[in-house]
Amino acid sequence: MAQVRLDRFLAEEGVGTRSEVKKLIRSGRVRVNGADVRQPDCKLDPEKDSVEADGKKIGQTGFLYLMMNKPGGVLSATRDGRTQTVINLVKESWADKLFPAGRLDKDTEGFVLLTNDGMLAHRLLSPRRHVSKTYFAIVSGFVTEDDVRLFREGLEIGEKRKTLPAQLVRLTVDGDFLEEKIHHPGVQEVKNPDAPLLVSRAQMQEFCMRGIALSDYARCGEGECCVAVAVTEGKFHQIKRMFEAVGREVRFLKRIAIGTVCLDRSLGSGQYRPLTEEELNLLRNTEA
Ligand code: URA
């Protein structure tokens, strides 16, 4: 990594303005690799050198990976003049290093990966890699076997080509048995003898069990049904447009998995936590 000036490094890490950090350095409150440094133009390598200001370690955050449960009404963007973004919800000092790996619509909730690892984000989003994204949706009417077949065969949604095969699974939710349904989510067998499943039945069941909260099921009103959908593309409003193509309206949408990594249901709306080592490895090795 290129060498940078100490005052610039401290300012970029949010320690203070350029003139404030110069004063801080000159007053002997900054140490580089354990030694007092009083020259603001001292050069350092942020990836190798250790910097402390007033005894507090600065920088060297390396790669960062957060799983966030995005609330509705928040943009999956880094910054926006008017609307709150997922990055605004991160309270850590290094929040501005992060960006969301992929976009969800403003009204869509659920799993957003926040990272500063551009390579991993690219791999997860690249259309050529076909990494599956799985959603919980509440849609109007009652999803039929025909809809399941049409999703599998591909739908015309106004793009050059039909959508790639998607896996639509109906979830049987009965208000009286919500708790039981969480433990046995009632994922119906997809009659899909030829096409391989994007997400195995066991995995889909796990996603539903671990990624969907009771409060999500509870949003399902009269004349609506709950489904899980796995797709390997990320076209604009893809899920909403696919349901539109079969005459249905998406009333609620929540992403519950990226590849084989499932949203942690214990994360409340807007909450986040670091990915575990295991989740990170799963994402790194994710391929359809
Ligand atoms: N499909 C949609 O329609 N919206 C999203 O936010 C994600 C997938």
Coordinates of C-alpha atoms and ligand atoms in Angstrom, one line a residue:
M1 CA 0.0 0.0 0.0
A2 CA 1.2 3.6 -0.8
Q3 CA 2.7 5.7 1.9
V4 CA 0.5 8.5 3.3
R5 CA 1.2 11.5 5.5
L6 CA 0.4 11.0 9.1
D7 CA -1.8 14.1 9.3
R8 CA -3.7 13.1 6.3
F9 CA -4.1 9.5 7.6
L10 CA -5.5 10.7 10.9
A11 CA -7.9 13.2 9.2
E12 CA -9.2 10.4 6.9
E13 CA -9.7 8.2 9.9
G14 CA -12.0 10.8 11.4
V15 CA -9.7 11.8 14.3
G16 CA -10.1 15.6 13.4
T17 CA -9.7 18.2 10.7
R18 CA -6.3 18.5 9.1
S19 CA -5.4 21.4 11.3
E20 CA -6.7 19.7 14.4
V21 CA -4.6 16.6 13.8
K22 CA -1.5 18.7 13.0
K23 CA -1.8 20.2 16.5
L24 CA -2.4 16.8 18.0
I25 CA 0.8 15.4 16.4
R26 CA 2.9 18.5 17.3
S27 CA 1.8 18.2 21.0
G28 CA 3.2 14.7 21.2
R29 CA -0.1 12.8 21.6
V30 CA 0.5 10.5 18.6
R31 CA 2.7 7.5 18.4
V32 CA 3.7 5.5 15.3
N33 CA 4.9 1.9 15.9
G34 CA 5.2 2.8 19.6
A35 CA 7.4 5.9 19.1
D36 CA 6.6 9.6 19.6
V37 CA 6.2 11.3 16.3
R38 CA 5.8 15.1 16.1
Q39 CA 6.1 15.7 12.4
P40 CA 2.7 15.9 10.6
D41 CA 4.4 15.0 7.3
C42 CA 5.8 11.7 8.6
K43 CA 5.1 9.0 6.1
L44 CA 3.5 5.7 7.0
D45 CA 1.9 2.6 5.5
P46 CA -1.6 2.3 6.9
E47 CA -1.6 -1.5 6.3
K48 CA 1.7 -2.1 8.2
D49 CA 2.3 0.7 10.6
S50 CA 0.5 0.9 13.9
V51 CA -0.8 4.4 14.9
E52 CA -2.1 5.5 18.3
A53 CA -3.6 8.9 19.2
D54 CA -4.1 9.5 22.9
G55 CA -3.4 5.8 23.5
K56 CA -6.2 4.8 21.1
K57 CA -5.4 2.6 18.1
I58 CA -6.4 4.2 14.8
G59 CA -7.1 2.5 11.5
Q60 CA -6.0 -1.0 10.5
T61 CA -9.6 -2.2 10.3
G62 CA -8.8 -4.4 7.3
F63 CA -11.7 -6.0 5.6
L64 CA -15.1 -5.5 7.2
Y65 CA -18.3 -7.6 6.7
L66 CA -21.6 -6.8 8.4
M67 CA -24.9 -8.6 8.1
M68 CA -27.7 -6.0 8.4
N69 CA -31.4 -6.5 8.6
K70 CA -32.4 -3.6 6.4
P71 CA -35.6 -1.8 7.5
G72 CA -38.2 -0.6 4.9
G73 CA -37.8 3.0 4.0
V74 CA -34.0 3.0 4.0
L75 CA -31.9 3.2 0.9
S76 CA -29.3 0.6 0.1
A77 CA -26.7 3.2 -0.8
T78 CA -23.8 4.8 0.9
R79 CA -25.0 8.4 1.0
D80 CA -28.1 10.3 0.1
G81 CA -28.9 14.0 0.7
R82 CA -32.5 13.4 1.8
T83 CA -33.1 9.8 2.7
Q84 CA -31.5 7.6 5.4
T85 CA -29.2 5.0 4.0
V86 CA -28.0 1.6 5.4
I87 CA -24.6 3.2 6.0
N88 CA -26.2 5.9 8.2
L89 CA -27.5 3.1 10.4
V90 CA -24.0 1.9 11.2
K91 CA -22.7 3.5 14.4
E92 CA -19.1 2.4 14.1
S93 CA -16.3 5.0 13.5
W94 CA -15.4 3.1 10.3
A95 CA -18.9 3.1 8.8
D96 CA -17.9 5.3 5.9
K97 CA -15.5 2.7 4.6
L98 CA -18.5 0.4 3.9
F99 CA -20.8 0.0 1.0
P100 CA -23.8 -2.3 0.4
A101 CA -23.0 -5.3 -1.8
G102 CA -26.0 -5.1 -4.0
R103 CA -29.2 -3.2 -3.8
L104 CA -32.6 -3.8 -2.3
D105 CA -35.6 -1.6 -3.1
K106 CA -36.3 1.1 -0.6
D107 CA -39.4 -0.8 0.7
T108 CA -37.6 -4.2 0.7
E109 CA -36.3 -5.4 4.0
G110 CA -33.8 -8.0 5.1
F111 CA -30.2 -9.2 4.5
V112 CA -27.8 -6.6 3.1
L113 CA -24.1 -7.3 3.3
L114 CA -22.1 -4.2 4.1
T115 CA -18.4 -4.5 3.3
N116 CA -15.3 -2.7 2.0
D117 CA -14.3 -5.9 0.1
G118 CA -14.9 -4.9 -3.5
M119 CA -13.8 -8.3 -4.8
L120 CA -16.2 -10.3 -2.8
A121 CA -19.0 -7.9 -3.6
H122 CA -18.3 -8.3 -7.3
R123 CA -18.3 -12.1 -7.0
L124 CA -21.6 -12.1 -5.2
L125 CA -23.2 -9.8 -7.7
S126 CA -21.7 -10.8 -11.0
P127 CA -24.5 -12.1 -13.3
R128 CA -22.1 -14.8 -14.6
R129 CA -21.7 -16.4 -11.2
H130 CA -25.4 -16.9 -10.6
V131 CA -25.2 -16.6 -6.8
S132 CA -28.7 -17.2 -5.5
K133 CA -30.6 -14.7 -3.4
T134 CA -33.6 -16.0 -1.5
Y135 CA -36.6 -13.8 -0.5
F136 CA -39.6 -14.2 1.7
A137 CA -42.6 -12.5 0.0
I138 CA -46.2 -11.9 0.8
V139 CA -48.2 -11.7 -2.4
S140 CA -51.8 -11.1 -3.4
G141 CA -54.0 -14.1 -4.0
F142 CA -53.1 -17.7 -3.8
V143 CA -49.9 -18.9 -5.6
T144 CA -50.7 -22.0 -7.7
E145 CA -48.7 -24.9 -9.0
D146 CA -48.8 -23.1 -12.4
D147 CA -47.1 -20.1 -10.9
V148 CA -44.4 -22.4 -9.5
R149 CA -43.9 -23.9 -13.0
L150 CA -43.8 -20.5 -14.7
F151 CA -41.2 -19.2 -12.3
R152 CA -39.2 -22.3 -13.0
E153 CA -39.5 -21.9 -16.8
G154 CA -38.7 -18.2 -16.9
L155 CA -41.0 -15.2 -17.3
E156 CA -41.3 -12.3 -19.7
I157 CA -40.7 -9.2 -17.5
G158 CA -40.0 -6.7 -20.3
E159 CA -36.3 -7.6 -20.6
K160 CA -34.5 -8.9 -23.7
R161 CA -34.6 -12.4 -22.4
K162 CA -36.9 -14.4 -20.1
T163 CA -35.9 -14.5 -16.5
L164 CA -33.6 -17.4 -15.5
P165 CA -35.2 -20.4 -13.7
A166 CA -36.4 -19.3 -10.3
Q167 CA -37.5 -21.4 -7.4
L168 CA -40.9 -20.5 -6.0
V169 CA -42.0 -22.3 -2.8
R170 CA -45.4 -21.9 -1.2
L171 CA -45.3 -21.6 2.6
T172 CA -48.4 -22.8 4.5
V173 CA -49.0 -20.4 7.3
D174 CA -52.0 -20.7 9.5
G175 CA -52.4 -17.9 12.1
D176 CA -53.3 -20.4 14.8
F177 CA -50.0 -22.4 14.4
L178 CA -47.5 -19.7 13.7
E179 CA -45.0 -21.0 16.3
E180 CA -45.3 -24.5 15.0
K181 CA -44.9 -23.3 11.4
I182 CA -41.7 -21.6 12.3
H183 CA -40.3 -24.9 13.5
H184 CA -41.9 -26.9 10.6
P185 CA -42.3 -24.1 8.1
G186 CA -44.5 -26.3 5.8
V187 CA -42.3 -25.8 2.8
Q188 CA -44.2 -27.6 0.0
E189 CA -42.4 -30.0 -2.3
V190 CA -41.7 -28.4 -5.6
K191 CA -42.5 -30.8 -8.4
N192 CA -39.4 -30.2 -10.3
P193 CA -38.2 -33.5 -11.7
D194 CA -35.9 -32.1 -14.4
A195 CA -34.5 -28.7 -13.4
P196 CA -32.0 -28.8 -10.5
L197 CA -33.1 -26.8 -7.5
L198 CA -31.3 -23.5 -7.0
V199 CA -31.5 -24.0 -3.3
S200 CA -32.0 -27.5 -1.9
R201 CA -35.3 -28.2 -0.1
A202 CA -33.5 -28.7 3.2
Q203 CA -31.7 -25.4 2.7
M204 CA -34.8 -23.5 1.8
Q205 CA -36.4 -24.9 4.9
E206 CA -33.5 -23.7 7.0
F207 CA -33.7 -20.2 5.4
C208 CA -37.4 -20.0 6.2
M209 CA -36.8 -21.3 9.7
R210 CA -33.9 -19.1 10.5
G211 CA -34.5 -16.0 8.4
I212 CA -38.2 -15.3 8.8
A213 CA -39.5 -13.8 12.0
L214 CA -43.0 -14.4 13.4
S215 CA -43.7 -10.7 12.8
D216 CA -43.0 -11.3 9.1
Y217 CA -45.5 -14.1 8.8
A218 CA -48.0 -12.0 10.8
R219 CA -48.1 -9.4 8.0
C220 CA -49.9 -11.9 5.8
G221 CA -53.4 -10.7 5.6
E222 CA -56.6 -12.1 4.1
G223 CA -56.4 -12.8 0.4
E224 CA -52.6 -13.0 0.6
C225 CA -50.1 -15.8 0.8
C226 CA -46.5 -16.4 1.9
V227 CA -43.9 -17.7 -0.4
A228 CA -40.1 -18.1 -0.6
V229 CA -38.4 -17.3 -3.9
A230 CA -34.8 -18.0 -5.0
V231 CA -33.4 -16.2 -8.0
T232 CA -29.9 -15.9 -9.5
E233 CA -30.3 -12.6 -11.2
G234 CA -30.6 -9.1 -9.8
K235 CA -32.7 -7.2 -12.4
F236 CA -34.4 -4.0 -11.3
H237 CA -37.5 -4.9 -9.2
Q238 CA -37.0 -8.5 -10.3
I239 CA -39.2 -10.3 -7.8
K240 CA -42.0 -7.7 -8.0
R241 CA -42.0 -7.8 -11.8
M242 CA -42.0 -11.6 -11.8
F243 CA -45.1 -11.7 -9.7
E244 CA -46.6 -9.0 -11.8
A245 CA -46.1 -11.3 -14.8
V246 CA -48.3 -13.9 -13.2
G247 CA -50.9 -11.3 -12.2
R248 CA -49.9 -10.9 -8.6
E249 CA -48.7 -8.0 -6.4
V250 CA -45.9 -8.2 -3.9
R251 CA -47.2 -6.7 -0.7
F252 CA -44.0 -7.4 1.4
L253 CA -40.6 -8.5 0.4
K254 CA -37.6 -9.5 2.6
R255 CA -34.3 -11.0 1.6
I256 CA -33.5 -14.0 3.8
A257 CA -30.4 -15.4 2.2
I258 CA -27.4 -14.6 0.0
G259 CA -26.0 -17.8 -1.5
T260 CA -26.1 -20.3 1.4
V261 CA -25.8 -17.6 4.2
C262 CA -29.0 -17.0 6.0
L263 CA -30.2 -13.7 7.6
D264 CA -30.0 -14.0 11.4
R265 CA -33.6 -13.7 12.5
S266 CA -32.5 -12.3 15.9
L267 CA -31.4 -9.1 14.2
G268 CA -34.1 -6.6 14.7
S269 CA -35.0 -4.1 12.0
G270 CA -31.9 -1.9 11.3
Q271 CA -29.6 -4.1 13.5
Y272 CA -26.4 -5.5 12.2
R273 CA -23.6 -7.8 13.4
P274 CA -20.2 -8.9 11.9
L275 CA -20.4 -12.0 9.7
T276 CA -19.0 -15.1 11.5
E277 CA -15.9 -16.8 10.1
E278 CA -18.1 -19.6 8.8
E279 CA -20.5 -17.3 7.1
L280 CA -17.7 -15.4 5.4
N281 CA -16.2 -18.7 4.2
L282 CA -19.6 -19.7 2.8
L283 CA -19.9 -16.4 0.9
R284 CA -16.3 -16.7 -0.3
N285 CA -17.0 -20.1 -1.7
T286 CA -20.5 -19.4 -2.9
E287 CA -21.2 -20.3 -6.5
A288 CA -24.4 -21.7 -8.1
Ligands
URA1 N1 -36.6 -7.9 -6.3 C1 -37.4 -6.8 -6.1 O1 -38.4 -6.6 -6.7 N2 -37.0 -5.9 -5.1 C2 -35.9 -6.1 -4.4 O2 -35.6 -5.2 -3.6 C3 -35.1 -7.2 -4.6 C4 -35.5 -8.1 -5.5

